[in-house]
């Protein structure tokens, strides 16, 4: 058996943040990989359903997510260069995108004027709709 070397980290994938859809029919999780050229990590959201596993996002920035409902996932991402520049200049904001579990392009859902690390949906009375907690 050989000794672990520094560059071996680039050969591994790290799984995190597993979550079930509201009905429990689907599960999602984050797969992160170290990327030497970026001196950091890239993370994407994967989906498991009926014994199949598929990569749902591919931007490398899909680490914070939750099931909005049984067929859509909301996730934070840096997909707009103008927003990335504003953050580099010190402005605090987080953009969320919505993607269908059936795949396709993610669409911008909303932007929060805060640096958000996690977001959750809180249930309210049926006549009040839904509330998102940041």
Short mmCIF file of N, CA and C in Angstrom, two decimals, residues 45-90:
data_model
loop_
_atom_site.label_atom_id
_atom_site.label_comp_id
_atom_site.label_asym_id
_atom_site.label_seq_id
_atom_site.Cartn_x
_atom_site.Cartn_y
_atom_site.Cartn_z
N UNK A 45 -25.02 19.65 -7.26
CA UNK A 45 -26.13 18.92 -6.64
C UNK A 45 -26.46 17.72 -7.52
N UNK A 46 -26.61 16.58 -6.88
CA UNK A 46 -26.97 15.33 -7.54
C UNK A 46 -28.33 14.88 -7.01
N UNK A 47 -29.05 14.12 -7.82
CA UNK A 47 -30.39 13.66 -7.46
C UNK A 47 -30.45 12.14 -7.58
N UNK A 48 -31.10 11.51 -6.62
CA UNK A 48 -31.31 10.06 -6.65
C UNK A 48 -32.81 9.80 -6.63
N UNK A 49 -33.25 8.98 -7.60
CA UNK A 49 -34.67 8.64 -7.68
C UNK A 49 -34.82 7.27 -8.35
N UNK A 50 -35.58 6.41 -7.74
CA UNK A 50 -35.86 5.08 -8.29
C UNK A 50 -34.58 4.32 -8.68
N UNK A 51 -33.56 4.42 -7.85
CA UNK A 51 -32.32 3.70 -8.10
C UNK A 51 -31.40 4.36 -9.12
N UNK A 52 -31.82 5.49 -9.68
CA UNK A 52 -30.99 6.22 -10.64
C UNK A 52 -30.38 7.43 -9.95
N UNK A 53 -29.17 7.77 -10.34
CA UNK A 53 -28.49 8.96 -9.80
C UNK A 53 -28.07 9.82 -10.98
N UNK A 54 -28.39 11.12 -10.89
CA UNK A 54 -27.99 12.03 -11.97
C UNK A 54 -27.49 13.35 -11.42
N UNK A 55 -26.58 13.94 -12.14
CA UNK A 55 -26.05 15.25 -11.78
C UNK A 55 -27.08 16.29 -12.19
N UNK A 56 -27.51 17.12 -11.23
CA UNK A 56 -28.57 18.09 -11.50
C UNK A 56 -28.00 19.46 -11.88
N UNK A 57 -26.92 19.89 -11.23
CA UNK A 57 -26.30 21.17 -11.56
C UNK A 57 -24.88 20.92 -12.07
N UNK A 58 -24.33 21.90 -12.78
CA UNK A 58 -22.99 21.71 -13.32
C UNK A 58 -22.14 22.97 -13.25
N UNK A 59 -22.58 23.96 -12.49
CA UNK A 59 -21.83 25.20 -12.41
C UNK A 59 -20.68 25.17 -11.42
N UNK A 60 -20.60 24.12 -10.61
CA UNK A 60 -19.53 24.02 -9.63
C UNK A 60 -19.78 24.85 -8.38
N UNK A 61 -20.96 25.48 -8.30
CA UNK A 61 -21.26 26.35 -7.16
C UNK A 61 -22.56 25.97 -6.46
N UNK A 62 -23.01 24.75 -6.61
CA UNK A 62 -24.29 24.32 -6.05
C UNK A 62 -24.15 23.62 -4.71
N UNK A 63 -23.81 24.35 -3.68
CA UNK A 63 -23.61 23.68 -2.39
C UNK A 63 -24.73 23.93 -1.38
N UNK A 64 -25.46 25.02 -1.51
CA UNK A 64 -26.55 25.33 -0.58
C UNK A 64 -27.87 25.19 -1.33
N UNK A 65 -28.71 24.23 -0.92
CA UNK A 65 -29.94 23.96 -1.65
C UNK A 65 -31.03 23.47 -0.69
N UNK A 66 -32.25 23.43 -1.18
CA UNK A 66 -33.34 22.74 -0.49
C UNK A 66 -34.45 22.48 -1.50
N UNK A 67 -35.29 21.48 -1.19
CA UNK A 67 -36.43 21.17 -2.03
C UNK A 67 -37.50 22.23 -1.80
N UNK A 68 -37.83 22.97 -2.84
CA UNK A 68 -38.92 23.94 -2.76
C UNK A 68 -40.26 23.21 -2.70
N UNK A 69 -40.38 22.17 -3.49
CA UNK A 69 -41.52 21.26 -3.48
C UNK A 69 -40.99 19.93 -3.99
N UNK A 70 -41.84 19.02 -4.37
CA UNK A 70 -41.35 17.70 -4.75
C UNK A 70 -40.65 17.67 -6.11
N UNK A 71 -40.85 18.71 -6.92
CA UNK A 71 -40.28 18.69 -8.26
C UNK A 71 -39.30 19.82 -8.56
N UNK A 72 -39.03 20.68 -7.58
CA UNK A 72 -38.11 21.79 -7.80
C UNK A 72 -37.15 21.96 -6.63
N UNK A 73 -35.93 22.32 -6.96
CA UNK A 73 -34.89 22.60 -5.96
C UNK A 73 -34.46 24.04 -6.12
N UNK A 74 -34.33 24.74 -5.00
CA UNK A 74 -33.75 26.08 -4.98
C UNK A 74 -32.32 25.94 -4.48
N UNK A 75 -31.39 26.64 -5.15
CA UNK A 75 -29.99 26.58 -4.73
C UNK A 75 -29.32 27.93 -4.94
N UNK A 76 -28.38 28.23 -4.08
CA UNK A 76 -27.61 29.47 -4.19
C UNK A 76 -26.49 29.24 -5.19
N UNK A 77 -26.24 30.24 -6.04
CA UNK A 77 -25.18 30.10 -7.03
C UNK A 77 -24.69 31.47 -7.50
N UNK A 78 -23.44 31.50 -7.94
CA UNK A 78 -22.84 32.69 -8.55
C UNK A 78 -22.87 32.51 -10.05
N UNK A 79 -23.98 32.82 -10.67
CA UNK A 79 -24.10 32.60 -12.11
C UNK A 79 -24.22 33.90 -12.89
N UNK A 80 -24.14 35.01 -12.22
CA UNK A 80 -24.22 36.31 -12.88
C UNK A 80 -22.93 37.07 -12.59
N UNK A 81 -22.10 37.30 -13.60
CA UNK A 81 -20.81 37.98 -13.37
C UNK A 81 -20.94 39.34 -12.71
N UNK A 82 -22.03 40.07 -13.00
CA UNK A 82 -22.19 41.39 -12.37
C UNK A 82 -22.43 41.26 -10.87
N UNK A 83 -23.13 40.20 -10.45
CA UNK A 83 -23.35 39.97 -9.02
C UNK A 83 -22.05 39.54 -8.35
N UNK A 84 -21.27 38.71 -9.04
CA UNK A 84 -19.98 38.28 -8.49
C UNK A 84 -19.09 39.50 -8.28
N UNK A 85 -19.08 40.43 -9.21
CA UNK A 85 -18.27 41.65 -9.09
C UNK A 85 -18.76 42.49 -7.91
N UNK A 86 -20.08 42.61 -7.75
CA UNK A 86 -20.62 43.38 -6.63
C UNK A 86 -20.21 42.78 -5.29
N UNK A 87 -20.20 41.43 -5.22
CA UNK A 87 -19.76 40.76 -3.98
C UNK A 87 -18.27 41.01 -3.74
N UNK A 88 -17.47 40.94 -4.80
CA UNK A 88 -16.04 41.22 -4.67
C UNK A 88 -15.81 42.64 -4.14
N UNK A 89 -16.69 43.56 -4.50
CA UNK A 89 -16.59 44.95 -4.04
C UNK A 89 -17.15 45.14 -2.64
N UNK A 90 -17.57 44.05 -1.98
CA UNK A 90 -18.00 44.13 -0.59
C UNK A 90 -19.50 44.10 -0.36
#
